[in-house]
Amino acid sequence: MKRKNRIWMMILVVLMSISLIGCGTTDSKLETKEAPKPASKVTIGFSISTLNNPFFVTLKEGAEKAAKDAGADLLVVDARDNTAKQISDIEDLIQKKVSVILINPTDSAAVVSAVESANKANIPVITVDRASNGGKVVSHIASDNVKGGSMAAEYIMKTLNNKGNLVELQGIAGTSAARDRGQGFHNIVDGKDGVKVVASQPADFDRAKGLKVMENILQGNKDIQAVFAHNDEMALGALSAIEASGKKIMVVGFDATDDAVKSVKEGKMAATVAQKPDLIGKTSLEIALKVAKGEKVEASIPVALELVTK
């Protein structure tokens, strides 16, 4: 009887050992099994012409909010209106192997080499607000600047009853925005009886330059009825020069920045064309994410304009 008990005890010990070995093996497998890796974030690069301009600051903020909402990374670089710096910035984004590059060119011609570099690296390029004159661009997102220039001119013509001497303050030479806004303006005013553009000079989208250029124009032209500036910064600079001269001249800008809208509501500026930079930034980021996923997008995506008056 004792012998049988010993035999059963030995069998029980063996069975328990086997069970423990099995449990140990299972735990080992669990410990060595790799945890699933989290999906990597999409990284979008954004080269902006300058952040020394409220319009582009708002555009950037629109893109940043859209990136945060989508859980994407956005790398923003400021070219400071320097073409060489923008090209260098874009090369850096290429080296970082971002998924898509958004470009707001300082110069539509000079940026072509940077676009082509991104093309060679197989990184899709989207242009924002200003176009590139070359290279492969997947999509261009902007307001219709030609239409905006025409809207400004039509408002001036209606207010002046199609008569008067006009001044045009141009943006940075070589940018598509300056070219297109100017084209839209001249499509309406050129060749009209009783209408003359007495001065058309660049002030580089800058408020201080707008002030200085307008001061010089006022010295040589005593009879001016209206000014069209390619952006609000130049318009506000021109307005300061006009107020200092004591003259009453209509000023129409472009962009609808906070300062300009306030000036319009106060009755100082006559109007500004609202380009909705926050919506441009948001739309640009959303399209970039679609491109990063391999989705097809439209080659040109317009953002609505409206005229802001008192």
Coordinates of C-alpha atoms in Angstrom, one line a residue:
M1 CA 0.0 0.0 0.0
K2 CA 2.8 2.4 0.9
R3 CA 4.5 1.5 -2.3
K4 CA 1.4 2.4 -4.3
N5 CA 1.2 5.7 -2.5
R6 CA 4.8 6.5 -3.4
I7 CA 4.1 5.7 -7.0
W8 CA 1.1 8.0 -7.1
M9 CA 3.1 10.7 -5.4
M10 CA 5.9 10.4 -8.0
I11 CA 3.3 10.6 -10.9
L12 CA 1.7 13.7 -9.3
V13 CA 5.1 15.4 -9.0
V14 CA 5.9 14.6 -12.6
L15 CA 2.6 16.0 -13.8
M16 CA 3.0 19.2 -11.8
S17 CA 6.5 19.7 -13.2
I18 CA 5.2 19.3 -16.7
S19 CA 2.5 21.9 -16.0
L20 CA 5.0 24.4 -14.6
I21 CA 7.3 24.0 -17.6
G22 CA 4.3 24.7 -19.9
C23 CA 3.4 27.8 -18.0
G24 CA 7.0 29.0 -18.0
T25 CA 7.2 28.6 -21.8
T26 CA 4.0 30.6 -22.3
D27 CA 5.2 33.4 -20.1
S28 CA 8.5 33.5 -22.0
K29 CA 6.7 33.8 -25.3
L30 CA 4.6 36.7 -23.9
E31 CA 7.7 38.5 -22.6
T32 CA 9.7 38.3 -25.9
K33 CA 6.7 39.2 -28.2
E34 CA 7.2 42.7 -29.6
A35 CA 4.6 45.3 -28.9
P36 CA 2.9 46.7 -32.0
K37 CA 4.6 49.9 -33.2
P38 CA 2.5 53.0 -33.4
A39 CA 1.8 54.4 -36.8
S40 CA 4.3 57.1 -37.7
K41 CA 2.9 60.7 -38.0
V42 CA 2.8 62.4 -41.4
T43 CA 5.2 65.3 -41.5
I44 CA 4.5 68.3 -43.7
G45 CA 7.1 71.0 -44.4
F46 CA 5.9 74.5 -45.0
S47 CA 8.2 77.2 -46.4
I48 CA 6.6 80.7 -45.9
S49 CA 7.9 83.8 -47.7
T50 CA 7.8 85.9 -44.5
L51 CA 6.3 85.9 -41.1
N52 CA 6.8 89.7 -40.8
N53 CA 3.4 90.2 -42.3
P54 CA 0.1 89.6 -40.5
F55 CA -1.4 87.9 -43.6
F56 CA 1.2 85.1 -43.6
V57 CA 1.1 84.8 -39.8
T58 CA -2.7 84.1 -40.0
L59 CA -2.1 81.7 -42.9
K60 CA 0.5 79.8 -40.8
E61 CA -1.8 79.6 -37.8
G62 CA -4.6 78.2 -40.0
A63 CA -2.2 75.4 -41.2
E64 CA -1.0 74.7 -37.6
K65 CA -4.5 74.3 -36.3
A66 CA -5.4 71.9 -39.1
A67 CA -2.3 69.9 -38.5
K68 CA -3.0 69.7 -34.8
D69 CA -6.6 68.6 -35.4
A70 CA -5.4 65.9 -37.8
G71 CA -2.5 64.7 -35.5
A72 CA 0.1 65.6 -38.1
D73 CA 3.5 67.3 -37.7
L74 CA 4.1 70.6 -39.4
L75 CA 7.5 72.1 -39.8
V76 CA 7.3 75.8 -40.6
V77 CA 10.3 77.7 -41.9
D78 CA 10.4 81.5 -42.5
A79 CA 12.3 82.7 -45.6
R80 CA 12.1 86.3 -44.4
D81 CA 11.5 87.5 -48.0
N82 CA 15.0 86.2 -48.9
T83 CA 15.0 83.9 -52.0
A84 CA 18.4 82.3 -51.1
K85 CA 17.2 81.5 -47.6
Q86 CA 14.0 80.0 -48.9
I87 CA 15.9 77.7 -51.3
S88 CA 18.2 76.6 -48.4
D89 CA 15.2 76.0 -46.2
I90 CA 13.5 73.8 -48.7
E91 CA 16.7 71.8 -49.2
D92 CA 16.7 71.3 -45.4
L93 CA 13.1 70.0 -45.5
I94 CA 14.1 67.6 -48.3
Q95 CA 17.0 66.3 -46.2
K96 CA 14.5 65.7 -43.3
K97 CA 12.4 63.6 -45.7
V98 CA 9.1 65.3 -45.0
S99 CA 6.1 63.7 -46.6
V100 CA 4.9 66.8 -48.6
I101 CA 6.3 70.3 -48.9
L102 CA 4.0 73.4 -49.0
I103 CA 5.7 76.4 -50.6
N104 CA 4.7 80.1 -50.4
P105 CA 7.3 81.5 -52.8
T106 CA 9.2 84.7 -52.2
D107 CA 9.8 84.7 -56.0
S108 CA 7.9 82.6 -58.4
A109 CA 10.8 82.3 -60.8
A110 CA 13.6 81.8 -58.3
V111 CA 11.8 79.0 -56.4
V112 CA 11.7 76.7 -59.5
S113 CA 15.1 75.2 -58.6
A114 CA 13.9 74.2 -55.1
V115 CA 10.7 72.7 -56.5
E116 CA 12.8 70.7 -58.9
S117 CA 15.0 69.5 -56.1
A118 CA 11.9 68.2 -54.2
N119 CA 10.8 66.5 -57.5
K120 CA 14.1 64.6 -57.7
A121 CA 13.6 63.5 -54.1
N122 CA 10.1 62.3 -54.9
I123 CA 8.6 64.7 -52.4
P124 CA 5.3 66.2 -53.6
V125 CA 5.1 70.0 -53.7
I126 CA 2.0 72.2 -53.2
T127 CA 2.2 76.0 -53.8
V128 CA 0.3 78.3 -51.5
D129 CA -1.0 81.8 -52.3
R130 CA 1.8 82.4 -54.9
A131 CA 2.6 80.0 -57.7
S132 CA 5.9 78.6 -59.0
N133 CA 6.9 79.3 -62.6
G134 CA 8.2 75.8 -63.1
G135 CA 8.9 72.3 -61.6
K136 CA 6.2 69.8 -60.9
V137 CA 3.5 71.1 -58.5
V138 CA 0.7 68.7 -57.4
S139 CA -1.7 71.5 -56.5
H140 CA -1.8 75.3 -56.2
I141 CA -4.0 76.7 -53.5
A142 CA -4.8 80.4 -53.6
S143 CA -7.5 83.0 -54.1
D144 CA -8.1 84.2 -57.6
N145 CA -5.7 87.2 -57.5
V146 CA -6.7 88.4 -61.0
K147 CA -10.3 88.5 -59.9
G148 CA -9.4 90.2 -56.6
G149 CA -7.5 93.0 -58.5
S150 CA -10.6 93.4 -60.7
M151 CA -12.9 93.6 -57.7
A152 CA -10.8 96.4 -56.3
A153 CA -10.7 98.3 -59.6
E154 CA -14.4 97.9 -60.1
Y155 CA -15.2 99.3 -56.7
I156 CA -12.9 102.3 -57.4
M157 CA -14.4 103.0 -60.8
K158 CA -18.0 102.8 -59.4
T159 CA -17.1 105.1 -56.5
L160 CA -15.4 107.6 -58.8
N161 CA -18.1 107.4 -61.5
N162 CA -15.4 106.1 -63.9
K163 CA -13.2 109.2 -63.7
G164 CA -10.0 110.0 -61.9
N165 CA -6.3 109.8 -61.5
L166 CA -5.2 106.5 -59.9
V167 CA -2.0 105.2 -58.2
E168 CA -1.0 101.5 -58.0
L169 CA 1.4 100.3 -55.3
Q170 CA 2.8 97.0 -56.6
G171 CA 4.0 94.0 -54.5
I172 CA 7.3 92.2 -54.8
A173 CA 8.4 92.0 -58.4
G174 CA 8.5 88.3 -59.6
T175 CA 5.7 87.1 -57.3
S176 CA 2.5 85.7 -58.9
A177 CA 0.4 87.6 -56.4
A178 CA 1.7 91.0 -57.5
R179 CA 1.5 90.0 -61.2
D180 CA -2.0 88.7 -61.0
R181 CA -3.5 91.5 -58.8
G182 CA -1.9 94.1 -61.1
Q183 CA -3.3 92.3 -64.1
G184 CA -6.8 92.2 -62.7
F185 CA -6.6 95.9 -61.8
H186 CA -5.4 97.0 -65.3
N187 CA -8.0 94.7 -67.0
I188 CA -10.6 97.1 -65.6
V189 CA -9.0 100.6 -65.6
D190 CA -6.8 100.6 -68.8
G191 CA -8.3 102.2 -71.8
K192 CA -11.1 103.9 -70.0
D193 CA -11.8 107.5 -70.9
G194 CA -11.3 109.9 -68.1
V195 CA -9.2 107.4 -66.1
K196 CA -5.4 107.6 -65.8
V197 CA -2.9 105.6 -63.8
V198 CA -0.5 108.4 -62.9
A199 CA 1.9 106.2 -61.0
S200 CA 2.6 102.5 -60.7
Q201 CA 5.5 101.7 -58.4
P202 CA 6.7 98.7 -56.3
A203 CA 6.6 98.9 -52.5
D204 CA 7.3 95.2 -51.9
F205 CA 4.2 94.4 -49.8
D206 CA 5.8 96.4 -47.0
R207 CA 4.1 99.1 -44.9
A208 CA 7.2 101.3 -44.4
K209 CA 8.0 101.2 -48.1
G210 CA 4.3 101.9 -48.9
L211 CA 4.6 105.1 -46.8
K212 CA 7.8 106.2 -48.4
V213 CA 6.8 105.4 -52.0
M214 CA 3.4 107.2 -51.5
E215 CA 5.2 110.3 -50.1
N216 CA 7.3 110.5 -53.2
I217 CA 4.3 110.0 -55.5
L218 CA 2.4 112.8 -53.7
Q219 CA 5.2 115.2 -54.2
G220 CA 5.1 114.7 -58.0
N221 CA 1.3 114.3 -58.4
K222 CA -1.0 116.9 -56.8
D223 CA -4.2 115.5 -58.3
I224 CA -4.9 111.9 -57.2
Q225 CA -8.3 110.4 -56.5
A226 CA -7.6 106.8 -55.5
V227 CA -4.8 104.3 -54.6
F228 CA -4.9 100.6 -55.1
A229 CA -2.3 98.7 -53.2
H230 CA -1.5 95.0 -53.8
N231 CA -1.7 94.3 -50.1
D232 CA -3.0 95.9 -46.9
E233 CA 0.4 96.6 -45.5
M234 CA 1.3 98.9 -48.4
A235 CA -2.3 100.4 -48.3
L236 CA -1.9 101.3 -44.6
G237 CA 1.5 102.9 -45.3
A238 CA 0.1 104.9 -48.2
L239 CA -2.8 106.0 -45.9
S240 CA -0.3 107.3 -43.4
A241 CA 1.4 109.4 -46.1
I242 CA -2.0 110.7 -47.4
E243 CA -3.2 111.7 -43.9
A244 CA 0.1 113.5 -43.2
S245 CA -0.3 115.4 -46.5
G246 CA -3.8 116.5 -45.5
K247 CA -5.3 115.2 -48.7
K248 CA -8.5 113.1 -49.2
I249 CA -7.7 110.1 -51.4
M250 CA -9.5 106.8 -51.6
V251 CA -7.3 103.8 -50.6
V252 CA -8.2 100.2 -51.4
G253 CA -6.0 97.3 -50.2
F254 CA -5.9 93.5 -50.5
D255 CA -5.9 90.8 -47.8
A256 CA -8.4 92.1 -45.2
T257 CA -5.8 91.9 -42.3
D258 CA -7.1 93.0 -38.9
D259 CA -5.6 96.4 -39.1
A260 CA -7.0 97.0 -42.5
V261 CA -10.5 95.9 -41.6
K262 CA -10.4 98.2 -38.6
S263 CA -9.3 101.1 -40.8
V264 CA -12.2 100.4 -43.2
K265 CA -14.7 100.3 -40.4
E266 CA -13.3 103.6 -39.1
G267 CA -13.8 105.2 -42.5
K268 CA -10.1 105.7 -43.2
M269 CA -9.5 103.0 -45.9
A270 CA -12.3 102.7 -48.4
A271 CA -12.1 98.9 -48.9
T272 CA -10.0 95.8 -48.9
V273 CA -10.3 92.5 -50.7
A274 CA -10.7 89.7 -48.2
Q275 CA -8.5 86.7 -49.0
K276 CA -9.1 84.6 -45.9
P277 CA -5.6 83.5 -45.1
D278 CA -6.7 81.2 -42.2
L279 CA -8.8 79.2 -44.7
I280 CA -6.0 79.1 -47.2
G281 CA -3.7 77.7 -44.5
K282 CA -6.3 75.2 -43.4
T283 CA -7.1 74.1 -47.0
S284 CA -3.4 73.7 -47.8
L285 CA -2.7 71.4 -44.9
E286 CA -5.8 69.3 -45.6
I287 CA -4.8 68.9 -49.2
A288 CA -1.2 68.0 -48.2
L289 CA -2.5 65.2 -46.0
K290 CA -4.5 63.8 -48.9
V291 CA -1.4 63.9 -51.1
A292 CA 0.6 62.2 -48.4
K293 CA -2.0 59.3 -48.4
G294 CA -1.6 59.0 -52.2
E295 CA -5.0 60.5 -53.0
K296 CA -5.6 62.5 -56.2
V297 CA -6.3 66.2 -55.8
E298 CA -7.2 69.1 -58.1
A299 CA -4.4 70.9 -59.8
S300 CA -5.8 74.3 -58.7
I301 CA -8.0 74.9 -55.7
P302 CA -9.4 78.4 -55.3
V303 CA -10.4 80.0 -52.0
A304 CA -13.3 82.5 -52.1
L305 CA -12.8 86.3 -52.1
E306 CA -15.1 89.1 -50.9
L307 CA -14.9 92.9 -50.8
V308 CA -14.9 94.5 -47.3
T309 CA -16.4 98.0 -47.1
K310 CA -17.8 100.1 -44.3

